[in-house]
């Protein structure tokens, strides 16, 4: 097996095992798809006529605390790669450490931000030592799965779109060496958009380009790398969504005509995404190129396979097209999995956020507010995700000023009564006058760390500096870490919940029971609710927010069980009496991906 010749780029075409090879790839991220659905999604990828799977590897899930490594169950990357091999697919692995991916902090763990001098994605020693420790654990898991060892991994990507960041000329060489020195011996490549190609190169590594429409990008790459194979590492099949803006779509017909042109020119291609899946929990990223915009929990991406694994028009047209580029007949697509709109669940009980504080794992006091990452939570790795409650006593009224230190959104309470919301746009709230002592509370939500662009280094969350009342900084804070892990949701059950007949005090957790005979995929819908988070049997499905565009949360059937299923909805502002279900997703409005959008992003 060790004599096999892997992927090579010795002329204008790739070869694999010495024979000409056109890479027809598709991106599906194991961490965005329930493990029970991996096989189904990969079979659908293969049945579309693709021969290669690409996936990122998210450092922040695999090392959630320094030195704590998780590679089991949903995070069993090795099993995912082996499964692809069993199904006859090759694998291009993109291990980062930075992955972008519309994922919190581009996949980097938030505990890195505890270092005040941290310079992410550079050869700063605080960053490189963390990368080295992570790679010491990660890379030995990959090496046995390489092509030369009889595995499916034919190529490994060096970092990700570094040309668009380019803060350290030595950095890509460091990452390349970090891979090689630990036994990565397959083909290496980088990937960049048009503008990034100039600064994203590293010696001995093939460059590839990312694009959606053809506007000279491929020609630019060909000029930079004459007599080398051309590859579009990310052919964007759609686009991601941010809260408060329309759902993005990219027409199937336009996509197919561009893909046909690329294939006719012998250019290798990887569809990003082929199947987007879901940003379960609090893992979505955010855009900040002047204004902060958090991404939705759905990562449908308008990809050929929908968020719930359905075939789209894109899938069928693409399969027809790719069948003409495959020498062998392609396999039949698997049957569509059924979904179900369960009967609405009536909310039966609630418990206020204030009552839930006794279940918080970390309660900390300090003179000044402390950012999430610096709270003494999670074995001193700080708080990564969710909400943090900051409380202090005040003795007068006047103007409360966040001084733009709220990251990212805060509900403001006086004696548990909501008086306003602070965010990037609204930085001042009036506090009524009173001479008596009152409790000021700020419930601050981390809406998702930026995953792309120059703002990456400044992604501390919570309160990141002083807030003032009448220009005087407030002091003596109590802080509660509310990262809403499964253990916290389970602890809530031991408290005394109130029947919903009584008017709830917001924010609050609302509970209802879904009775299931046969567990089946579904979507959770919350008409007339406002904003919060949905948990099913302790699993965090993601955020709900009435501003849209996402109007339904995907619930994989394997997270349900026959019998009673507990649904808990954390609601910040306004709950309804029922929780609804649907067979299909719903969006408030849609818009076509525009060329303008890419100009602003790239």
XYZ file of C-alpha atoms in Angstrom:
602
model
C 0.000 0.000 0.000
C 2.822 2.419 0.880
C 4.049 2.317 -2.748
C 0.841 3.930 -4.066
C 1.389 7.299 -5.684
C -0.926 9.899 -4.184
C -2.379 13.092 -5.613
C 0.142 14.898 -7.828
C 0.137 18.186 -9.749
C 3.037 17.698 -12.166
C 1.247 19.144 -15.213
C -1.977 21.010 -15.959
C -3.982 18.028 -14.639
C -4.017 16.202 -11.322
C -3.075 12.550 -11.204
C -4.001 10.033 -8.510
C -2.295 6.654 -8.466
C -0.553 7.792 -11.659
C -3.837 8.222 -13.602
C -5.484 11.541 -14.594
C -7.891 12.697 -11.885
C -10.501 15.460 -11.840
C -11.462 16.404 -8.280
C -15.258 16.618 -7.987
C -15.712 17.514 -4.348
C -18.401 18.550 -1.921
C -18.195 20.032 1.577
C -20.173 18.427 4.402
C -19.036 19.174 7.957
C -19.432 16.286 10.399
C -19.945 18.748 13.264
C -22.983 20.297 11.538
C -24.762 16.996 10.817
C -26.099 14.536 13.405
C -23.848 11.474 13.444
C -26.810 9.181 12.685
C -27.194 11.068 9.372
C -23.544 10.974 8.230
C -23.973 7.899 6.037
C -27.147 9.231 4.400
C -25.555 12.585 3.526
C -22.352 10.999 2.167
C -24.308 8.512 0.050
C -26.261 11.441 -1.402
C -22.998 13.248 -2.175
C -21.659 10.172 -3.987
C -24.953 9.631 -5.859
C -24.674 13.172 -7.222
C -21.546 12.135 -9.121
C -18.921 13.563 -6.750
C -15.771 11.621 -5.875
C -14.341 13.636 -2.953
C -15.541 14.832 0.464
C -14.042 17.953 2.030
C -14.434 18.906 5.660
C -13.069 21.417 8.116
C -11.916 20.391 11.606
C -13.134 22.778 14.378
C -10.459 23.294 17.038
C -12.931 24.934 19.459
C -15.062 21.760 19.647
C -12.131 19.353 19.776
C -10.262 21.277 22.537
C -12.984 23.159 24.473
C -10.631 23.614 27.442
C -6.821 23.686 27.354
C -5.562 20.112 27.141
C -9.058 18.566 27.095
C -9.533 16.763 23.766
C -12.870 15.482 22.483
C -12.929 13.112 19.491
C -15.840 10.842 20.409
C -19.451 10.455 19.279
C -20.536 13.554 17.322
C -16.871 14.638 17.123
C -15.458 11.307 15.904
C -13.601 12.806 12.945
C -11.700 9.578 12.287
C -14.895 7.551 11.969
C -16.299 10.163 9.572
C -13.210 9.951 7.362
C -13.236 6.133 7.486
C -16.934 6.117 6.551
C -16.205 8.295 3.505
C -13.497 5.796 2.481
C -15.836 2.830 2.911
C -18.355 4.529 0.622
C -15.705 5.020 -2.085
C -15.033 8.728 -1.536
C -11.648 10.461 -1.312
C -11.161 13.113 1.376
C -9.560 16.553 1.354
C -9.064 17.569 4.984
C -8.969 21.212 6.087
C -7.623 21.100 9.669
C -7.052 24.839 10.125
C -6.256 25.685 12.860
C -8.391 28.591 11.617
C -11.321 27.479 9.434
C -13.588 30.573 8.950
C -16.674 28.447 8.099
C -19.202 30.941 9.569
C -18.264 29.273 12.871
C -17.581 31.019 16.188
C -14.120 32.685 16.024
C -13.428 30.769 12.806
C -13.035 27.586 14.861
C -10.414 28.989 17.241
C -11.060 28.278 20.954
C -12.122 31.341 22.955
C -9.678 30.541 25.780
C -6.925 31.866 23.497
C -8.405 35.333 24.131
C -7.459 35.208 27.828
C -3.963 36.273 26.740
C -4.091 40.092 26.523
C -1.228 40.089 24.000
C -2.764 37.357 21.815
C -2.251 37.735 18.086
C -4.349 35.059 16.408
C -3.111 33.490 13.164
C 0.474 34.702 13.601
C 3.749 33.247 14.887
C 3.164 34.957 18.263
C 4.434 32.366 20.755
C 1.169 32.241 22.741
C -0.638 31.184 19.572
C 1.972 28.810 18.118
C 2.406 26.921 21.398
C -1.377 26.335 21.568
C -1.413 25.193 17.915
C 1.506 22.844 18.556
C -0.262 21.205 21.519
C -3.472 20.815 19.502
C -1.689 19.442 16.421
C 0.244 17.003 18.660
C -3.144 15.479 19.466
C -4.947 15.984 16.130
C -2.409 15.072 13.447
C -1.592 11.525 14.716
C -5.310 10.785 14.261
C -5.094 11.816 10.588
C -1.808 10.210 9.492
C -3.074 6.572 9.484
C -5.964 7.716 7.255
C -3.665 9.090 4.531
C -3.676 7.643 0.999
C -0.164 6.212 1.373
C -1.418 4.167 4.348
C -4.434 2.854 2.444
C -6.757 5.608 3.721
C -8.980 8.054 1.829
C -7.153 11.346 2.665
C -5.537 12.505 -0.586
C -4.845 16.148 0.329
C -4.596 18.481 3.326
C -5.202 22.226 3.248
C -2.686 24.590 4.876
C -4.728 27.002 7.051
C -7.587 28.796 5.274
C -7.821 31.977 3.187
C -4.739 33.387 4.890
C -4.103 35.761 1.999
C -7.101 37.819 3.153
C -5.582 38.194 6.644
C -1.824 38.129 5.944
C -0.550 39.598 9.201
C 2.635 37.500 9.419
C 4.831 36.401 6.500
C 6.231 33.449 8.483
C 2.878 32.050 9.585
C 1.928 29.838 6.609
C 5.414 28.288 6.645
C 4.934 27.531 10.350
C 1.602 25.765 9.681
C 3.046 23.853 6.712
C 5.970 22.665 8.843
C 3.614 21.818 11.746
C 1.773 19.433 9.388
C 4.840 17.910 7.720
C 6.823 17.388 10.928
C 3.952 15.384 12.437
C 3.680 13.012 9.492
C 1.334 14.630 6.956
C 2.787 13.423 3.646
C -0.113 13.826 1.216
C -0.631 16.683 -1.237
C -0.784 20.193 0.321
C -2.880 23.105 -0.939
C -4.036 26.553 0.154
C -7.328 28.261 -0.665
C -8.008 31.981 -1.162
C -10.387 34.371 -2.836
C -9.158 36.467 -5.788
C -7.667 39.237 -3.621
C -6.030 36.797 -1.225
C -4.099 34.805 -3.834
C -1.238 37.312 -3.856
C -0.463 36.983 -0.112
C -1.719 33.439 0.455
C 1.080 31.469 -1.172
C 3.650 29.258 0.527
C 6.479 27.435 -1.206
C 5.761 23.932 -2.445
C 2.006 24.211 -1.867
C -0.577 24.424 -4.670
C -2.853 27.447 -4.594
C -6.596 27.115 -5.246
C -9.272 29.787 -5.587
C -12.697 30.432 -4.017
C -15.506 31.989 -6.076
C -19.148 31.946 -7.143
C -19.303 33.832 -10.436
C -16.575 33.888 -13.082
C -14.794 37.227 -13.239
C -11.180 36.528 -14.060
C -10.362 34.687 -10.823
C -9.440 31.402 -12.532
C -7.391 33.223 -15.171
C -5.576 35.103 -12.393
C -4.751 31.790 -10.693
C -3.551 30.277 -13.984
C -1.198 33.221 -14.515
C 0.186 32.896 -10.989
C 0.681 29.117 -11.327
C 1.408 28.273 -14.961
C 1.504 24.597 -15.945
C -0.332 23.542 -12.786
C -3.836 22.094 -12.392
C -6.563 24.605 -11.615
C -8.979 24.049 -8.773
C -11.889 26.008 -7.291
C -11.613 24.844 -3.684
C -14.791 26.671 -2.662
C -17.387 26.971 -5.350
C -20.054 28.829 -3.342
C -23.336 27.061 -4.103
C -25.283 29.678 -2.144
C -24.513 31.926 0.804
C -24.983 32.175 4.575
C -27.646 34.222 6.395
C -27.445 36.847 9.144
C -30.224 37.749 11.563
C -32.471 40.589 10.429
C -31.645 40.289 6.720
C -33.183 38.090 3.978
C -32.402 34.419 3.343
C -29.882 34.155 0.489
C -30.557 32.064 -2.598
C -28.470 31.481 -5.726
C -30.400 30.179 -8.722
C -29.777 26.584 -9.788
C -29.650 27.534 -13.473
C -26.936 30.147 -12.965
C -24.903 27.775 -10.803
C -25.126 24.956 -13.348
C -24.022 27.144 -16.270
C -20.916 28.306 -14.345
C -20.077 24.774 -13.179
C -20.441 23.478 -16.741
C -17.958 26.092 -17.963
C -15.436 25.172 -15.239
C -15.702 21.452 -15.986
C -15.442 22.004 -19.741
C -12.125 23.717 -19.047
C -10.918 20.706 -17.019
C -10.967 22.636 -13.737
C -11.384 20.658 -10.502
C -14.147 21.882 -8.225
C -15.391 21.533 -4.658
C -18.923 22.647 -3.794
C -18.992 24.785 -0.674
C -21.422 23.804 0.653
C -22.786 20.597 -0.808
C -24.820 20.194 2.392
C -24.635 22.996 4.939
C -26.352 21.479 7.947
C -26.865 23.397 11.184
C -24.946 25.604 13.627
C -26.368 23.744 16.622
C -26.082 25.432 20.003
C -24.275 28.775 20.143
C -21.665 27.947 17.486
C -22.635 30.397 14.722
C -20.109 33.029 13.693
C -20.625 36.667 12.749
C -19.590 39.191 10.111
C -18.036 42.531 11.046
C -16.782 44.598 8.147
C -17.885 47.876 9.693
C -21.053 46.653 11.376
C -21.531 43.518 13.466
C -23.997 40.948 12.050
C -24.448 37.554 13.743
C -25.227 34.517 11.573
C -28.290 32.307 11.963
C -28.417 28.816 13.491
C -29.457 27.391 10.128
C -26.541 26.818 7.750
C -28.765 25.709 4.874
C -26.609 27.835 2.509
C -29.092 27.182 -0.335
C -26.846 24.162 -1.029
C -27.748 21.199 -3.305
C -28.808 19.220 -0.210
C -31.023 21.237 2.127
C -30.409 21.696 5.860
C -32.503 18.584 6.587
C -30.858 16.511 3.821
C -33.521 16.901 1.105
C -32.740 16.976 -2.610
C -33.141 20.394 -4.211
C -33.485 21.436 -7.856
C -29.752 22.200 -7.687
C -29.039 18.602 -6.683
C -30.985 17.083 -9.595
C -29.546 19.458 -12.220
C -26.047 18.940 -10.858
C -26.437 15.165 -10.904
C -27.545 15.298 -14.552
C -24.556 17.465 -15.414
C -21.986 15.399 -13.492
C -23.237 12.126 -14.987
C -21.698 13.295 -18.289
C -18.277 13.785 -16.619
C -18.233 10.387 -14.883
C -16.746 7.426 -16.742
C -18.765 4.978 -14.615
C -22.548 5.165 -14.112
C -23.303 6.972 -10.842
C -25.261 5.324 -8.028
C -28.968 5.855 -7.429
C -29.756 8.542 -4.820
C -31.006 7.155 -1.476
C -34.693 7.525 -0.637
C -35.736 10.819 0.966
C -36.059 10.598 4.739
C -39.493 11.421 6.043
C -40.190 14.324 8.369
C -43.189 15.087 10.471
C -45.154 18.097 11.683
C -45.999 16.962 15.208
C -49.077 18.356 16.937
C -48.415 21.671 18.732
C -47.111 21.370 22.283
C -48.848 23.430 24.943
C -46.412 25.142 27.311
C -47.196 23.896 30.823
C -44.642 25.448 33.202
C -42.054 28.185 33.436
C -39.255 29.315 35.714
C -37.805 32.820 35.653
C -34.164 33.473 34.847
C -33.792 34.980 38.330
C -34.829 31.693 39.927
C -32.470 29.775 37.643
C -29.383 31.624 38.923
C -28.992 29.079 41.722
C -28.144 26.540 38.987
C -25.356 28.662 37.468
C -22.000 26.897 37.758
C -20.004 30.088 38.250
C -20.926 33.070 40.431
C -18.091 35.580 40.693
C -17.661 39.012 42.290
C -15.234 41.737 41.298
C -14.926 45.516 41.425
C -14.935 45.816 37.633
C -16.928 43.864 35.048
C -14.990 40.879 33.671
C -15.370 39.652 30.092
C -16.817 36.176 29.476
C -13.453 34.697 28.518
C -11.831 35.889 31.761
C -14.481 34.597 34.161
C -13.137 31.795 36.405
C -15.433 29.253 34.728
C -14.789 25.864 33.095
C -11.589 25.112 35.039
C -10.328 28.667 34.446
C -10.738 28.434 30.670
C -13.394 31.154 30.885
C -16.908 31.154 29.482
C -17.070 30.489 25.747
C -20.729 30.826 24.746
C -24.189 31.865 25.846
C -25.181 34.621 28.261
C -23.581 36.319 31.276
C -25.560 38.229 33.916
C -23.865 41.286 35.453
C -25.426 42.831 38.578
C -24.580 45.823 40.752
C -26.403 48.216 43.090
C -27.186 51.788 42.086
C -28.322 54.711 44.252
C -29.542 57.272 41.697
C -30.982 57.598 38.213
C -29.723 59.289 35.054
C -27.974 58.163 31.887
C -26.592 54.638 31.706
C -23.870 54.533 29.030
C -22.345 51.282 27.765
C -19.442 53.177 26.147
C -19.750 50.492 23.457
C -18.506 47.845 25.906
C -21.501 45.514 25.466
C -20.676 42.426 23.403
C -23.071 41.861 21.797
C -26.519 42.611 23.198
C -27.739 43.337 26.729
C -31.171 43.405 28.301
C -31.116 46.063 31.040
C -33.179 45.615 34.225
C -33.805 47.711 37.323
C -35.049 45.488 40.161
C -35.827 42.834 37.530
C -37.977 45.202 35.420
C -36.784 45.573 31.815
C -35.936 49.206 30.981
C -34.110 48.819 27.652
C -31.667 47.027 25.370
C -28.023 47.972 24.769
C -26.116 46.866 21.672
C -23.763 48.324 19.049
C -26.372 50.825 17.846
C -27.968 51.743 21.189
C -25.389 52.658 23.820
C -27.477 54.745 26.245
C -30.524 54.018 28.408
C -32.349 56.412 30.773
C -32.669 55.197 34.358
C -35.525 56.733 36.365
C -34.579 58.757 39.452
C -34.773 57.243 42.904
C -32.716 57.700 46.057
C -33.307 54.164 47.276
C -30.891 51.323 46.576
C -31.825 49.381 43.425
C -30.306 46.424 41.576
C -29.111 47.040 38.035
C -28.846 43.835 35.965
C -27.460 43.406 32.470
C -28.094 40.078 30.749
C -25.413 40.089 28.044
C -25.584 37.678 25.114
C -22.600 36.556 23.072
C -24.412 36.457 19.694
C -21.441 34.775 17.978
C -17.791 35.703 17.482
C -16.618 37.111 14.158
C -15.179 34.356 11.929
C -13.619 36.396 9.102
C -11.731 39.642 8.704
C -9.548 42.013 10.714
C -11.831 42.074 13.796
C -10.767 38.514 14.737
C -8.388 39.589 17.530
C -11.063 41.647 19.317
C -13.723 39.054 20.041
C -13.989 39.109 23.831
C -17.646 38.923 24.853
C -19.821 40.046 27.767
C -18.894 43.431 29.249
C -15.445 44.265 27.919
C -14.956 47.515 29.852
C -16.612 50.026 32.168
C -20.221 51.090 31.914
C -21.154 54.418 33.453
C -24.092 56.008 35.220
C -23.941 59.785 34.810
C -20.354 59.403 33.558
C -19.218 57.554 36.700
C -17.994 53.964 36.126
C -20.094 51.404 37.994
C -18.297 49.072 40.427
C -18.839 45.984 42.619
C -20.317 43.514 40.143
C -21.741 40.068 40.710
C -21.438 37.917 37.586
C -23.244 34.695 36.694
C -22.056 32.417 33.897
C -25.112 31.212 31.936
C -23.618 29.127 29.135
C -26.743 26.918 29.255
C -24.953 23.608 28.824
C -26.974 20.385 28.976
C -25.953 19.977 32.641
C -27.472 23.395 33.475
C -30.751 22.588 31.676
C -30.875 19.276 33.589
C -30.236 21.023 36.935
C -33.163 23.378 36.251
C -35.521 20.406 36.482
C -34.928 20.090 40.228
C -36.281 23.607 40.851
C -39.910 24.548 41.482
C -41.469 25.448 38.115
C -44.657 27.534 38.063
C -47.785 26.683 36.069
C -48.164 29.080 33.136
C -51.572 30.298 34.306
C -49.686 32.945 36.278
C -48.114 35.841 34.391
C -44.448 34.952 33.862
C -41.558 37.191 34.857
C -39.188 37.549 31.898
C -36.676 36.362 30.893
C -37.804 32.817 31.619
C -37.508 29.165 30.671
C -40.747 27.591 29.393
C -41.377 23.860 29.387
C -43.654 21.562 27.427
C -43.792 17.854 26.607
C -43.798 16.411 23.098
C -45.148 12.849 23.008
C -43.634 10.846 20.143
C -44.408 7.366 18.906
C -41.769 7.106 16.141
C -38.894 9.648 16.402
C -38.708 11.563 13.095
C -36.941 14.703 11.881
C -38.981 17.878 12.226
C -38.694 21.658 12.482
C -39.574 23.662 15.611
C -41.512 26.892 14.988
C -42.256 29.600 17.545
C -44.840 32.021 16.104
C -45.490 34.979 18.421
C -42.400 34.298 20.528
C -39.614 36.886 20.486
C -36.003 35.813 21.078
C -34.111 33.062 22.844
C -32.874 29.482 22.645
C -34.540 26.070 22.143
C -33.547 22.870 23.985
C -34.925 19.388 23.274
C -34.061 16.695 25.820
C -31.232 18.963 26.962
C -29.782 19.415 23.431
C -29.349 23.028 22.332
C -30.915 23.336 18.839
C -29.887 26.976 18.432
C -31.309 30.473 18.672
C -34.761 31.703 17.718
C -35.390 35.362 16.912
C -38.526 36.889 15.444
C -36.505 39.287 13.231
C -35.844 36.343 10.857
C -35.005 35.290 8.259
C -34.924 31.866 9.964
C -38.402 30.953 11.219
C -37.914 27.271 12.100
C -35.189 25.285 13.888
C -34.174 21.890 12.492
C -34.649 19.073 15.011
C -32.950 15.785 13.999
C -35.103 12.742 14.803
C -32.251 10.968 16.662
C -32.482 13.616 19.402
C -36.078 12.506 20.070
C -37.162 9.304 21.794
C -40.363 7.279 21.849
C -42.570 8.610 24.642
C -42.128 11.956 26.434
C -39.663 14.525 25.109
C -38.954 17.648 27.094
C -38.850 20.923 25.193
C -37.456 23.954 27.030
C -37.514 27.379 25.404
C -35.490 30.191 26.933
C -37.403 33.367 26.072
C -36.063 36.869 26.678
C -39.132 39.013 26.082
C -42.441 37.410 25.092
C -43.647 33.808 25.017
C -46.723 32.314 23.376
C -48.828 29.448 24.712
C -47.692 26.821 22.201
C -44.641 25.403 20.437
C -45.301 24.395 16.821
C -43.727 21.904 14.419
C -43.390 21.788 10.645
C -42.159 19.406 7.953
C -40.246 22.124 6.159
C -38.152 25.170 7.024
C -39.567 28.665 6.756
C -37.926 31.992 5.970
C -39.422 35.456 6.389
C -38.006 36.757 3.084
C -35.441 35.734 0.482
C -33.030 37.583 -1.777
C -30.681 36.485 -4.552
C -26.978 36.555 -3.762
C -25.756 39.694 -5.481
C -22.406 40.514 -7.014
C -22.429 43.569 -4.741
C -22.416 41.338 -1.685
C -19.128 39.765 -2.725
C -17.536 43.116 -3.440
C -18.284 44.220 0.129
C -17.093 40.936 1.613
C -14.009 40.333 -0.464
